[in-house]
Coordinates of C-alpha atoms in Angstrom, one line a residue:
M1 CA 118.0 87.6 87.4
G2 CA 114.6 88.7 88.8
T3 CA 113.8 91.0 91.7
V4 CA 113.3 90.0 95.3
I5 CA 110.1 91.5 96.5
M6 CA 108.8 91.4 100.1
H7 CA 105.0 91.4 99.9
N8 CA 101.8 91.0 101.8
V9 CA 98.4 92.5 102.5
V10 CA 98.8 94.8 105.6
S11 CA 96.8 97.1 107.9
V12 CA 97.4 100.8 108.0
D13 CA 99.4 100.3 111.2
G14 CA 101.6 97.6 109.8
F15 CA 100.1 94.3 110.8
I16 CA 99.5 91.2 108.6
A17 CA 97.3 89.4 111.1
D18 CA 96.3 89.6 114.7
L19 CA 98.1 87.8 117.5
N20 CA 95.9 84.7 116.8
D21 CA 96.9 84.7 113.0
D22 CA 93.4 86.0 112.1
V23 CA 93.6 88.3 109.1
G24 CA 90.2 89.9 109.8
P25 CA 89.1 92.2 106.9
L26 CA 92.6 92.3 105.3
H27 CA 91.5 90.0 102.4
D28 CA 88.0 91.4 101.9
W29 CA 89.1 93.3 98.8
Y30 CA 89.7 90.0 97.1
F31 CA 85.9 89.5 97.0
N32 CA 84.4 93.0 96.7
G33 CA 84.9 93.7 93.0
D34 CA 83.4 92.7 89.6
T35 CA 86.6 91.5 87.8
A36 CA 88.1 88.1 88.0
I37 CA 91.8 88.0 88.6
T38 CA 92.5 85.3 86.0
P39 CA 92.4 86.7 82.5
D40 CA 90.1 84.0 81.1
D41 CA 87.4 85.4 83.6
K42 CA 87.5 82.2 85.7
T43 CA 87.9 83.0 89.4
T44 CA 90.7 81.8 91.6
N45 CA 89.3 80.8 95.0
G46 CA 86.3 83.1 94.1
F47 CA 88.5 86.2 93.9
R48 CA 86.8 89.1 92.2
V49 CA 88.4 92.5 92.7
S50 CA 88.2 96.0 91.2
R51 CA 89.5 96.3 87.6
A52 CA 92.5 98.3 88.8
S53 CA 93.4 95.6 91.4
A54 CA 92.9 92.8 88.8
E55 CA 95.4 94.3 86.4
Y56 CA 97.9 94.8 89.1
V57 CA 97.5 91.4 90.7
R58 CA 97.6 89.6 87.3
S59 CA 100.9 91.3 86.3
T60 CA 102.4 90.7 89.8
W61 CA 101.5 87.0 89.9
A62 CA 102.7 86.4 86.3
G63 CA 106.1 87.8 87.3
I64 CA 106.7 85.4 90.2
G65 CA 108.8 82.4 89.8
T66 CA 109.4 81.4 93.5
I67 CA 107.7 82.2 96.8
I68 CA 109.7 82.3 100.0
M69 CA 107.7 81.7 103.2
G70 CA 108.5 81.0 106.9
R71 CA 107.7 77.7 108.6
H72 CA 104.9 79.3 110.7
M73 CA 103.0 80.3 107.5
F74 CA 103.7 77.0 105.9
D75 CA 102.1 75.2 108.9
L76 CA 99.2 77.6 108.9
V77 CA 98.2 76.9 105.3
N78 CA 99.8 73.5 105.0
G79 CA 101.9 74.8 102.2
W80 CA 98.8 75.5 100.1
E81 CA 98.6 71.7 99.7
G82 CA 101.6 71.9 97.3
R83 CA 99.9 74.3 94.9
P84 CA 101.3 77.9 95.5
P85 CA 99.0 80.8 94.5
A86 CA 101.7 82.1 92.1
G87 CA 105.0 80.8 90.7
D88 CA 106.2 77.3 90.3
H89 CA 108.4 76.9 93.3
V90 CA 108.4 77.6 97.1
V91 CA 111.3 77.9 99.5
V92 CA 110.5 77.5 103.2
V93 CA 112.9 79.0 105.7
S94 CA 112.9 76.5 108.5
H95 CA 115.2 74.5 110.8
R96 CA 112.8 71.6 110.4
P97 CA 112.7 69.5 107.2
K98 CA 109.7 68.9 105.0
P99 CA 107.1 66.7 106.7
D100 CA 107.6 63.0 105.8
G101 CA 105.5 62.1 102.8
W102 CA 104.2 65.7 102.2
H103 CA 103.3 66.2 98.5
P104 CA 106.5 64.7 97.1
E105 CA 105.6 66.0 93.7
A106 CA 105.6 69.7 94.7
S107 CA 108.7 71.9 94.2
Y108 CA 109.1 72.9 97.8
H109 CA 112.5 73.3 99.3
F110 CA 113.3 73.6 103.0
V111 CA 116.4 75.7 103.8
D112 CA 117.6 76.6 107.3
D113 CA 119.8 79.6 106.3
V114 CA 118.5 83.0 105.2
P115 CA 121.1 83.8 102.5
A116 CA 121.0 80.2 101.2
A117 CA 117.2 80.3 101.0
V118 CA 117.3 83.5 98.9
E119 CA 120.0 82.1 96.7
K120 CA 118.0 78.9 96.1
A121 CA 114.8 80.9 95.4
K122 CA 116.7 83.0 92.8
E123 CA 118.1 79.9 91.2
L124 CA 114.7 78.4 90.9
A125 CA 113.0 81.6 89.7
G126 CA 115.5 82.2 86.9
D127 CA 114.5 85.5 85.2
R128 CA 111.3 85.8 87.2
N129 CA 110.8 87.4 90.5
V130 CA 111.1 86.0 94.0
A131 CA 108.2 87.0 96.3
V132 CA 108.9 86.9 100.0
S133 CA 105.8 86.6 102.2
A134 CA 106.1 89.3 104.8
G135 CA 106.4 88.4 108.5
D136 CA 109.2 87.2 110.8
A137 CA 111.2 85.2 108.3
A138 CA 110.9 88.0 105.7
G139 CA 112.1 90.4 108.3
H140 CA 115.3 88.5 108.7
I141 CA 115.7 88.5 104.9
F142 CA 115.0 92.2 104.7
A143 CA 117.4 93.1 107.5
A144 CA 120.1 91.0 105.8
G145 CA 119.9 93.4 102.8
L146 CA 118.5 90.7 100.5
V147 CA 115.2 92.5 99.5
D148 CA 115.1 94.7 96.4
E149 CA 111.5 96.0 96.7
V150 CA 108.7 96.2 99.3
A151 CA 105.1 95.7 98.0
M152 CA 102.2 96.4 100.3
D153 CA 98.5 96.0 99.7
V154 CA 97.3 98.5 102.4
V155 CA 93.8 97.9 103.7
P156 CA 92.0 100.8 105.6
V157 CA 91.9 99.1 109.0
V158 CA 93.8 99.5 112.3
F159 CA 94.7 96.4 114.2
G160 CA 96.5 97.9 117.2
S161 CA 98.6 94.8 117.7
G162 CA 99.4 91.6 116.0
K163 CA 101.9 90.0 113.6
R164 CA 104.1 92.7 112.0
F165 CA 104.8 93.1 108.3
F166 CA 108.5 93.5 109.0
G167 CA 108.6 91.0 111.8
G168 CA 111.2 91.8 114.5
I169 CA 113.1 94.5 112.7
N170 CA 114.3 97.2 115.1
A171 CA 116.4 99.4 112.9
Q172 CA 116.0 102.1 110.3
H173 CA 115.9 101.3 106.6
L174 CA 115.2 103.8 103.9
L175 CA 113.0 103.2 100.9
E176 CA 112.6 105.2 97.7
D177 CA 109.4 107.0 96.9
P178 CA 106.7 104.5 95.7
H179 CA 107.1 103.7 92.0
V180 CA 103.7 101.9 92.0
V181 CA 100.6 103.6 93.5
I182 CA 97.3 102.0 92.5
Q183 CA 93.9 102.7 94.2
G184 CA 91.6 99.7 94.3
E185 CA 88.4 99.1 96.2
R186 CA 89.2 99.1 100.0
V187 CA 92.9 98.6 99.1
L188 CA 95.9 100.7 98.1
H189 CA 98.7 98.9 96.2
L190 CA 102.1 100.3 96.8
R191 CA 105.6 99.3 95.8
F192 CA 108.9 100.8 97.0
K193 CA 112.5 100.1 96.0
V194 CA 114.9 99.6 98.9
R195 CA 117.3 102.5 98.8
A196 CA 120.9 101.3 98.2
G197 CA 123.3 101.8 101.1
S198 CA 120.6 102.7 103.6
R199 CA 120.5 99.5 105.5
A200 CA 121.4 99.8 109.2
E201 CA 122.6 96.9 111.2
P202 CA 119.5 94.9 112.2
D203 CA 118.6 94.1 115.8
L204 CA 116.5 90.9 115.6
A205 CA 116.9 89.9 119.3

């Protein structure tokens, strides 16, 4: 069974977008390097990053079997038109079903219960990892104790307000010291394991 990893690009003060869902300079590092992310030197959406970032992103994407996302993000990007950036499957946490006629060929599964969504994602991923896109839905998954690791691509910008990486979490959770620390160009890649037994009761009201 793979690892459940909560991930996103994030500002230094913990935001993944502003209040209008604008990511500002958070994704600039995807275009400021000289190395293509894909190993055959073809770019993905024009992504060219530093060599250190390319090696990290390649290995991270290769390990993903399923992505979990919230309905808000699904609607924002229209589910990447049925073609996720990594992995073969997507689980959408939503009380609303898949839109009628939306890319019936795509392996997208709409689940209205957090534990069931994670269980479905693990089943689909097999031995590969489950990547949980940070934000409100991921915050519920994290607070439920279903996340094994937290991965953050930290960009040197302060938003001041916006959409929080951990969503509405209002309780203390301890992480281990980072086991991945990689300096890229205008981004710092960090990964932390969630400390076992450290999860407090969440307050998601």
